[in-house]
Tab-separated table of C-alpha atoms and ligand atoms in Angstrom:
chain	number	residue	atom	x	y	z
R	17	MET	CA	0.000	0.000	0.000
R	18	SER	CA	1.333	3.424	-0.819
R	19	ALA	CA	2.588	5.550	2.046
R	20	THR	CA	-0.188	8.042	1.631
R	21	HIS	CA	-3.018	5.761	0.742
R	22	GLN	CA	-6.451	7.108	1.645
R	23	ARG	CA	-9.807	5.441	1.721
R	24	ASN	CA	-13.181	7.033	1.380
R	25	ARG	CA	-15.286	6.520	4.417
R	26	ASP	CA	-17.523	3.502	4.647
R	27	GLU	CA	-20.248	4.605	7.059
R	28	SER	CA	-20.492	1.135	8.616
R	29	GLU	CA	-16.855	1.242	9.606
R	30	PRO	CA	-16.146	1.572	13.337
R	31	ASP	CA	-13.971	4.552	14.087
R	32	ASN	CA	-11.270	4.905	16.711
R	33	GLY	CA	-13.151	7.160	19.106
R	34	PRO	CA	-12.307	10.803	19.771
R	35	ILE	CA	-8.910	11.998	18.617
R	36	ASN	CA	-6.897	13.312	21.550
R	37	ASP	CA	-6.112	17.021	21.724
R	38	ASN	CA	-2.396	16.608	21.141
R	39	ASP	CA	-2.949	14.615	17.993
R	40	VAL	CA	-5.498	17.127	16.728
R	41	ARG	CA	-3.043	19.940	17.320
R	42	GLN	CA	-0.232	18.094	15.586
R	43	VAL	CA	-2.366	17.440	12.511
R	44	ILE	CA	-3.631	21.026	12.279
R	45	GLU	CA	-0.170	22.466	12.884
R	46	ALA	CA	1.262	20.361	10.064
R	47	ALA	CA	-1.595	21.139	7.663
R	48	GLY	CA	-1.043	24.843	8.211
R	49	TRP	CA	2.378	24.532	6.560
R	50	ALA	CA	0.843	23.645	3.212
R	51	PRO	CA	1.485	26.168	0.430
R	52	SER	CA	-1.350	28.567	-0.357
R	53	VAL	CA	-1.864	31.341	-2.851
R	54	HIS	CA	-0.299	34.549	-1.423
R	55	ASN	CA	0.020	32.613	1.830
R	56	THR	CA	-3.645	33.359	2.453
R	57	GLN	CA	-3.985	30.076	4.374
R	58	PRO	CA	-7.631	29.966	3.285
R	59	TRP	CA	-8.732	27.211	5.662
R	60	TRP	CA	-10.013	26.413	9.089
R	61	PHE	CA	-10.375	23.145	10.956
R	62	GLY	CA	-13.268	21.820	12.992
R	63	PRO	CA	-12.214	18.900	15.171
R	64	ARG	CA	-15.217	16.983	16.446
R	65	GLY	CA	-15.121	13.614	18.150
R	66	SER	CA	-13.375	11.146	15.920
R	67	ARG	CA	-12.869	13.434	12.970
R	68	ILE	CA	-11.313	16.672	11.822
R	69	SER	CA	-13.186	18.702	9.224
R	70	LEU	CA	-11.283	20.902	6.811
R	71	HIS	CA	-13.176	23.992	5.657
R	72	ALA	CA	-12.341	26.649	3.088
R	73	ASP	CA	-12.227	30.098	4.695
R	74	VAL	CA	-13.983	32.004	1.936
R	75	GLU	CA	-13.230	35.361	3.552
R	76	ARG	CA	-9.607	34.730	2.573
R	77	ARG	CA	-10.339	34.103	-1.079
R	78	LEU	CA	-8.711	36.541	-3.514
R	79	GLU	CA	-11.800	38.224	-4.896
R	80	VAL	CA	-10.077	39.784	-7.891
R	81	ALA	CA	-7.430	37.207	-8.809
R	82	ASP	CA	-9.453	34.151	-7.878
R	83	PRO	CA	-13.176	34.929	-8.279
R	84	ASP	CA	-14.183	31.255	-8.606
R	85	GLY	CA	-12.101	30.163	-5.632
R	86	ARG	CA	-10.015	27.786	-7.754
R	87	GLU	CA	-6.705	28.709	-6.146
R	88	MET	CA	-8.350	28.778	-2.721
R	89	VAL	CA	-9.511	25.177	-3.204
R	90	ILE	CA	-6.131	24.096	-4.611
R	91	SER	CA	-4.570	25.525	-1.446
R	92	CYS	CA	-7.079	23.577	0.669
R	93	GLY	CA	-6.196	20.444	-1.328
R	94	ALA	CA	-2.551	20.931	-0.386
R	95	ALA	CA	-3.604	21.249	3.266
R	96	LEU	CA	-5.737	18.108	2.918
R	97	PHE	CA	-2.828	16.054	1.624
R	98	THR	CA	-0.844	17.297	4.606
R	99	VAL	CA	-3.630	16.220	6.977
R	100	ARG	CA	-3.487	12.768	5.384
R	101	ILE	CA	0.254	12.419	5.797
R	102	ALA	CA	0.045	13.746	9.370
R	103	VAL	CA	-2.593	11.132	10.223
R	104	ARG	CA	-0.365	8.446	8.694
R	105	LYS	CA	2.481	9.777	10.821
R	106	LEU	CA	0.276	9.340	13.910
R	107	GLY	CA	-0.018	5.683	12.933
R	108	TYR	CA	-3.459	5.513	11.336
R	109	GLU	CA	-4.875	5.191	7.887
R	110	PRO	CA	-6.666	8.455	7.018
R	111	VAL	CA	-10.305	7.919	6.135
R	112	VAL	CA	-11.362	10.846	3.975
R	113	HIS	CA	-14.845	11.911	3.026
R	114	LEU	CA	-14.372	14.501	0.273
R	115	LEU	CA	-16.876	17.320	-0.219
R	116	PRO	CA	-19.310	15.462	2.035
R	117	ASP	CA	-22.175	17.968	2.030
R	118	PRO	CA	-23.387	19.585	-1.208
R	119	ASP	CA	-25.270	22.156	0.877
R	120	ARG	CA	-22.030	23.316	2.519
R	121	PRO	CA	-19.621	23.978	-0.347
R	122	GLY	CA	-17.030	25.340	2.079
R	123	LEU	CA	-16.732	21.951	3.758
R	124	ILE	CA	-13.778	20.422	1.938
R	125	ALA	CA	-13.380	17.108	3.735
R	126	ASP	CA	-14.026	15.136	6.887
R	127	VAL	CA	-11.004	13.116	7.904
R	128	SER	CA	-11.037	10.448	10.584
R	129	LEU	CA	-8.569	7.936	11.879
R	130	GLY	CA	-9.023	4.538	10.260
R	131	ARG	CA	-7.175	1.302	10.869
R	132	PRO	CA	-3.963	1.520	12.899
R	133	GLU	CA	-1.083	1.468	10.442
R	134	PRO	CA	2.394	2.105	11.825
R	135	ALA	CA	4.124	5.003	10.058
R	136	ILE	CA	6.656	3.492	7.675
R	137	GLU	CA	9.925	5.221	6.842
R	138	ASP	CA	8.574	6.851	3.700
R	139	VAL	CA	5.787	8.502	5.686
R	140	GLU	CA	8.324	9.817	8.173
R	141	ARG	CA	10.439	11.203	5.327
R	142	LEU	CA	7.554	12.959	3.610
R	143	PHE	CA	6.239	14.305	6.893
R	144	ALA	CA	9.685	15.684	7.714
R	145	GLN	CA	9.488	17.878	4.590
R	146	VAL	CA	6.225	19.569	5.582
R	147	ARG	CA	8.016	22.252	7.632
R	148	ARG	CA	11.234	22.235	5.589
R	149	ARG	CA	9.707	22.827	2.170
R	150	ARG	CA	9.881	26.448	1.030
R	151	THR	CA	8.680	28.221	-2.075
R	152	HIS	CA	11.643	29.451	-4.083
R	153	ARG	CA	11.662	32.746	-5.970
R	154	GLY	CA	14.375	33.428	-8.541
R	155	ALA	CA	16.950	31.323	-10.400
R	156	PHE	CA	18.067	27.855	-9.358
R	157	ARG	CA	21.520	26.419	-8.932
R	158	SER	CA	23.108	24.684	-11.886
R	159	GLU	CA	22.681	21.096	-10.694
R	160	THR	CA	20.696	19.089	-13.204
R	161	LEU	CA	17.918	17.074	-11.642
R	162	PRO	CA	18.500	13.319	-11.548
R	163	ALA	CA	16.642	11.556	-14.349
R	164	SER	CA	14.934	9.287	-11.833
R	165	LEU	CA	13.093	12.171	-10.117
R	166	LEU	CA	10.658	13.155	-12.842
R	167	PRO	CA	9.038	9.721	-13.273
R	168	LYS	CA	8.541	9.602	-9.499
R	169	LEU	CA	6.870	13.010	-9.480
R	170	ARG	CA	4.623	12.005	-12.367
R	171	VAL	CA	3.506	8.960	-10.401
R	172	GLU	CA	2.730	11.115	-7.362
R	173	ALA	CA	0.516	13.355	-9.503
R	174	THR	CA	-1.255	10.388	-11.080
R	175	LEU	CA	-1.967	8.836	-7.692
R	176	GLU	CA	-3.995	11.956	-6.866
R	177	GLY	CA	-5.851	12.012	-10.190
R	178	ALA	CA	-3.777	14.804	-11.764
R	179	THR	CA	-1.049	14.989	-14.402
R	180	LEU	CA	2.364	16.605	-14.235
R	181	ARG	CA	3.308	17.862	-17.704
R	182	VAL	CA	6.849	19.004	-18.265
R	183	ALA	CA	7.620	21.636	-20.885
R	184	VAL	CA	10.647	20.066	-22.499
R	185	ASP	CA	11.225	22.063	-25.656
R	186	THR	CA	12.583	25.573	-25.711
R	187	HIS	CA	9.647	27.072	-27.571
R	188	THR	CA	7.096	25.819	-25.062
R	189	ARG	CA	9.167	27.076	-22.135
R	190	THR	CA	9.661	30.440	-23.815
R	191	ALA	CA	5.976	30.740	-24.686
R	192	LEU	CA	4.954	29.942	-21.092
R	193	ALA	CA	7.432	32.508	-19.801
R	194	ALA	CA	6.085	35.119	-22.220
R	195	LEU	CA	2.499	34.374	-21.193
R	196	THR	CA	3.509	34.744	-17.548
R	197	GLU	CA	5.073	38.105	-18.318
R	198	ALA	CA	1.999	39.223	-20.264
R	199	ALA	CA	-0.235	38.238	-17.348
R	200	GLU	CA	1.986	40.098	-14.896
R	201	HIS	CA	1.629	43.277	-16.991
R	202	VAL	CA	-2.124	42.836	-17.408
R	203	GLN	CA	-2.543	42.407	-13.657
R	204	ARG	CA	-0.416	45.462	-12.879
R	205	LEU	CA	-2.756	47.498	-15.089
R	206	ASN	CA	-5.694	46.631	-12.854
R	207	PRO	CA	-5.742	48.813	-9.706
R	208	ARG	CA	-8.093	46.384	-7.953
R	209	HIS	CA	-5.659	43.582	-8.561
R	210	VAL	CA	-2.715	45.666	-7.387
R	211	SER	CA	-4.412	46.658	-4.142
R	212	GLU	CA	-5.572	43.114	-3.457
R	213	ALA	CA	-2.033	41.787	-3.933
R	214	ALA	CA	-0.704	44.576	-1.691
R	215	ARG	CA	-3.032	43.490	1.112
R	216	TRP	CA	-1.239	40.111	1.137
R	217	ALA	CA	2.303	41.506	1.075
R	218	PRO	CA	2.729	43.151	4.502
R	219	VAL	CA	5.227	45.900	5.198
R	220	PRO	CA	8.540	44.786	6.733
R	221	GLY	CA	8.323	44.252	10.475
R	222	SER	CA	4.646	43.343	10.403
R	223	SER	CA	3.626	40.811	13.050
R	224	ARG	CA	1.021	39.208	10.802
R	225	ARG	CA	1.267	35.429	10.493
R	226	ASP	CA	-0.004	35.264	6.924
R	227	GLY	CA	0.823	36.883	3.591
R	228	ILE	CA	4.173	37.203	1.839
R	229	HIS	CA	6.681	38.901	4.115
R	230	GLU	CA	9.960	40.319	2.926
R	231	GLY	CA	11.798	37.232	4.152
R	232	ALA	CA	10.006	35.236	1.447
R	233	TYR	CA	11.477	37.019	-1.574
R	234	ARG	CA	14.765	38.489	-2.706
R	235	ARG	CA	15.476	42.183	-2.866
R	236	GLU	CA	16.992	41.614	-6.268
R	237	PRO	CA	15.588	38.411	-7.722
R	238	GLU	CA	17.820	36.691	-10.260
R	239	ARG	CA	16.380	36.777	-13.734
R	240	THR	CA	15.747	33.427	-15.360
R	241	GLU	CA	16.196	32.667	-19.039
R	242	PRO	CA	13.556	32.420	-20.429
R	243	TYR	CA	12.297	35.096	-18.081
R	244	PHE	CA	9.557	33.959	-15.694
R	245	PRO	CA	8.744	37.118	-13.743
R	246	GLY	CA	7.870	36.838	-10.090
R	247	ARG	CA	5.084	38.775	-8.437
R	248	ASP	CA	5.780	42.322	-7.355
R	249	PHE	CA	5.601	41.837	-3.591
R	250	ALA	CA	7.949	44.766	-2.840
R	251	ARG	CA	5.880	47.260	-4.893
R	252	GLY	CA	8.904	49.377	-5.662
R	253	HIS	CA	9.892	49.865	-2.010
R	254	GLY	CA	13.118	47.882	-2.300
R	255	TRP	CA	11.914	45.366	0.313
R	256	GLY	CA	13.164	41.790	0.292
R	257	THR	CA	15.948	39.624	1.592
R	258	GLU	CA	19.591	39.948	0.590
R	259	ARG	CA	21.222	36.830	-0.756
R	260	GLN	CA	23.490	35.275	1.876
R	261	ALA	CA	27.065	35.058	0.667
R	262	SER	CA	27.274	31.535	2.075
R	263	ALA	CA	24.225	30.332	0.186
R	264	GLY	CA	26.059	29.281	-2.961
R	265	ASP	CA	25.487	31.013	-6.249
R	266	PRO	CA	22.513	30.292	-8.402
R	267	ASP	CA	23.642	29.590	-11.922
R	268	GLU	CA	23.215	32.467	-14.341
R	269	ASN	CA	19.553	32.505	-15.314
R	270	MET	CA	18.847	28.858	-14.378
R	271	THR	CA	15.125	28.322	-14.917
R	272	GLY	CA	14.939	24.656	-13.877
R	273	LEU	CA	12.296	22.261	-15.049
R	274	VAL	CA	9.093	24.003	-16.159
R	275	ALA	CA	5.955	21.996	-15.437
R	276	ILE	CA	2.186	22.307	-15.320
R	277	VAL	CA	-0.156	20.354	-13.061
R	278	THR	CA	-3.317	19.598	-15.027
R	279	THR	CA	-6.625	17.843	-14.404
R	280	ALA	CA	-9.161	16.291	-16.770
R	281	GLY	CA	-12.058	18.334	-15.358
R	282	ASP	CA	-12.280	21.766	-13.808
R	283	ASP	CA	-14.648	21.637	-10.859
R	284	ARG	CA	-14.026	21.795	-7.123
R	285	ALA	CA	-13.194	18.088	-6.920
R	286	ASP	CA	-10.592	18.588	-9.674
R	287	TRP	CA	-9.096	21.581	-7.878
R	288	LEU	CA	-8.825	19.440	-4.758
R	289	ARG	CA	-7.085	16.740	-6.782
R	290	ALA	CA	-4.663	19.337	-8.121
R	291	GLY	CA	-3.911	20.667	-4.627
R	292	GLN	CA	-3.312	17.226	-3.161
R	293	ALA	CA	-1.138	16.313	-6.147
R	294	LEU	CA	0.778	19.555	-5.773
R	295	GLN	CA	1.693	18.992	-2.138
R	296	ARG	CA	2.521	15.357	-2.828
R	297	ILE	CA	4.879	16.399	-5.662
R	298	LEU	CA	6.490	19.130	-3.559
R	299	LEU	CA	7.121	16.882	-0.552
R	300	ARG	CA	8.476	14.086	-2.734
R	301	ALA	CA	10.803	16.452	-4.626
R	302	CYS	CA	12.056	17.889	-1.354
R	303	ALA	CA	12.519	14.447	0.239
R	304	GLU	CA	14.248	12.757	-2.685
R	305	GLU	CA	16.621	15.364	-4.023
R	306	ASP	CA	16.191	18.533	-1.997
R	307	VAL	CA	14.413	20.029	-4.976
R	308	SER	CA	12.242	23.133	-4.518
R	309	ALA	CA	9.533	24.755	-6.580
R	310	ALA	CA	8.955	28.304	-7.757
R	311	PHE	CA	5.377	29.110	-8.781
R	312	HIS	CA	4.184	31.383	-11.563
R	313	THR	CA	0.422	31.260	-11.603
R	314	GLN	CA	-0.227	34.748	-12.964
R	315	ALA	CA	-1.283	33.525	-16.439
R	316	LEU	CA	-3.692	31.004	-14.914
R	317	GLU	CA	-5.523	33.901	-13.233
R	318	VAL	CA	-6.241	35.568	-16.587
R	319	PRO	CA	-9.069	33.503	-18.144
R	320	GLU	CA	-8.065	34.086	-21.787
R	321	LEU	CA	-4.450	33.098	-21.096
R	322	ARG	CA	-5.467	30.079	-19.053
R	323	GLU	CA	-7.652	28.909	-21.934
R	324	PHE	CA	-4.786	29.440	-24.370
R	325	ILE	CA	-2.437	27.396	-22.164
R	326	ARG	CA	-5.093	24.689	-21.859
R	327	THR	CA	-5.565	24.248	-25.590
R	328	ARG	CA	-1.967	24.747	-26.710
R	329	PHE	CA	0.138	23.154	-23.999
R	330	CYS	CA	-2.053	20.814	-21.940
R	331	ALA	CA	-3.670	18.614	-24.583
R	332	GLY	CA	-7.019	20.073	-23.596
R	333	GLU	CA	-6.631	19.301	-19.885
R	334	HIS	CA	-7.120	22.131	-17.422
R	335	PRO	CA	-3.951	23.845	-16.181
R	336	GLN	CA	-4.063	24.283	-12.406
R	337	MET	CA	-0.501	25.187	-11.399
R	338	LEU	CA	2.543	26.394	-13.315
R	339	LEU	CA	5.834	25.785	-11.572
R	340	ARG	CA	9.579	25.496	-11.977
R	341	LEU	CA	11.563	22.838	-10.156
R	342	GLY	CA	15.241	22.985	-9.269
R	343	VAL	CA	17.843	23.049	-6.536
R	344	ALA	CA	17.672	26.341	-4.674
R	345	ASP	CA	19.872	28.079	-2.201
R	346	SER	CA	17.793	28.305	0.930
R	347	GLY	CA	17.373	31.235	3.247
R	348	LEU	CA	13.857	32.356	2.337
R	349	THR	CA	11.347	32.174	5.158
R	350	SER	CA	7.591	32.018	5.589
R	351	VAL	CA	5.049	32.434	8.370
R	352	ARG	CA	1.925	30.615	9.511
R	353	ARG	CA	-0.948	31.204	11.891
R	354	PRO	CA	-0.816	28.930	14.944
R	355	PRO	CA	-3.341	26.058	15.239
R	356	GLU	CA	-5.460	28.025	17.770
R	357	ASP	CA	-6.136	30.670	15.113
R	358	VAL	CA	-7.379	28.195	12.537
R	359	THR	CA	-9.431	25.929	14.787
R	360	ARG	CA	-13.140	26.575	15.291
R	361	GLN	CA	-16.113	24.711	16.615
R	362	ALA	CA	-17.557	22.906	13.617
R	363	PRO	CA	-21.290	23.658	13.330
G	429	LIG	C1	-2.535	28.010	-5.778
G	429	LIG	C2	-1.187	28.622	-5.480
G	429	LIG	C3	-0.692	29.634	-6.295
G	429	LIG	C4	0.561	30.207	-6.035
G	429	LIG	N1	1.054	31.176	-6.892
G	429	LIG	C5	2.264	31.732	-6.635
G	429	LIG	C6	2.826	32.699	-7.529
G	429	LIG	O1	2.282	33.009	-8.593
G	429	LIG	N2	4.017	33.265	-7.202
G	429	LIG	C7	4.689	32.918	-6.053
G	429	LIG	O2	5.764	33.469	-5.812
G	429	LIG	N3	4.197	31.985	-5.207
G	429	LIG	C8	3.006	31.381	-5.469
G	429	LIG	N4	2.508	30.423	-4.631
G	429	LIG	C9	3.285	30.045	-3.422
G	429	LIG	C10	2.773	30.748	-2.171
G	429	LIG	O3	3.027	32.130	-2.220
G	429	LIG	C11	3.429	30.094	-0.951
G	429	LIG	O4	3.006	28.764	-0.846
G	429	LIG	C12	3.101	30.823	0.342
G	429	LIG	O5	3.628	32.116	0.338
G	429	LIG	C13	3.647	30.086	1.563
G	429	LIG	O6	5.046	29.996	1.510
G	429	LIG	P1	5.808	28.603	1.503
G	429	LIG	O7	5.310	27.817	0.316
G	429	LIG	O8	7.268	28.928	1.410
G	429	LIG	O9	5.476	27.878	2.766
G	429	LIG	C14	1.295	29.788	-4.904
G	429	LIG	C15	0.793	28.760	-4.088
G	429	LIG	C16	-0.422	28.170	-4.380
G	429	LIG	C17	-0.929	27.034	-3.519
């Protein structure tokens, strides 16, 4: 059985009784370290008896960039995969009931502890990456990725019902970079978009535990070739982190592997598949080869560009995430809200 196997709940199945408070806290703490768009952490957890419910926090949705909540749900999917691996780490099979109530679209999943299943080494390794994994921004180091990694990542995506498509030829990579740049310009032309993004990029020194702080991006990001622009978190203020001299130099313009996570459909269940696949890919890449991801989802937030990417580069499947994979110098940081802030009484 795979390390992160999940089963959908069979209602006749006996559960393991109430989950103790420490275990609940450990699961919620871990889930909070999932990646989320603009670090919005658009989720809350409702522990009740033998299960933990994961809810989308719709107040944290990006109204302008993400009107349908697609990126919000992808983020929740990443948190859900993390809940599953955390439950496996506790020594149980996660029993997941996805989107259990059509009348409560914000309810993403109910997860309970299934059969006892001691955490095998692979679970421990993946779980150990949950806190370590960091979004990279900028160029990668020159190491080429081992040929064995990509097939493994493709399998991880498939196991979650998604596909990882790698842009191998130069023209596809260059076209995706150009579309990202076009989207970045289009978004900067929209004052509503600019002010929404600014709300999630706090000023240096802020005590907020969400959003993209200056520790999460470079003051002078290295330019990749082809050029995949990052988001403008510093807004011309010169904020950002200096590269540490000890960090090792990124290679000139090293873009890394350019890939798109796609799904066959494009509804909430598909977005959840994409999010779970994303976190599974990221943890595997980090565990196997210390490989990190940089994300460039600007073009997927512009409907015309997303449609263009779907038809031209995804064989008609729906693009959910655009990322680059490579070996990064570390040193970027991120923040999270503590479990108390994301735990509520489930109704
Ligand atoms: C749906 C989604 C879209 C994202 N888009 C971008 C992006 O366009 N640019 C970027 O720099 N990071 C992007 N990210 C990464 C988040 O900003 C990052 O996960 C968050 O700031 C938390 O930081 P961490 O991943 O280092 O823990 C995205 C993440 C998700 C889940």
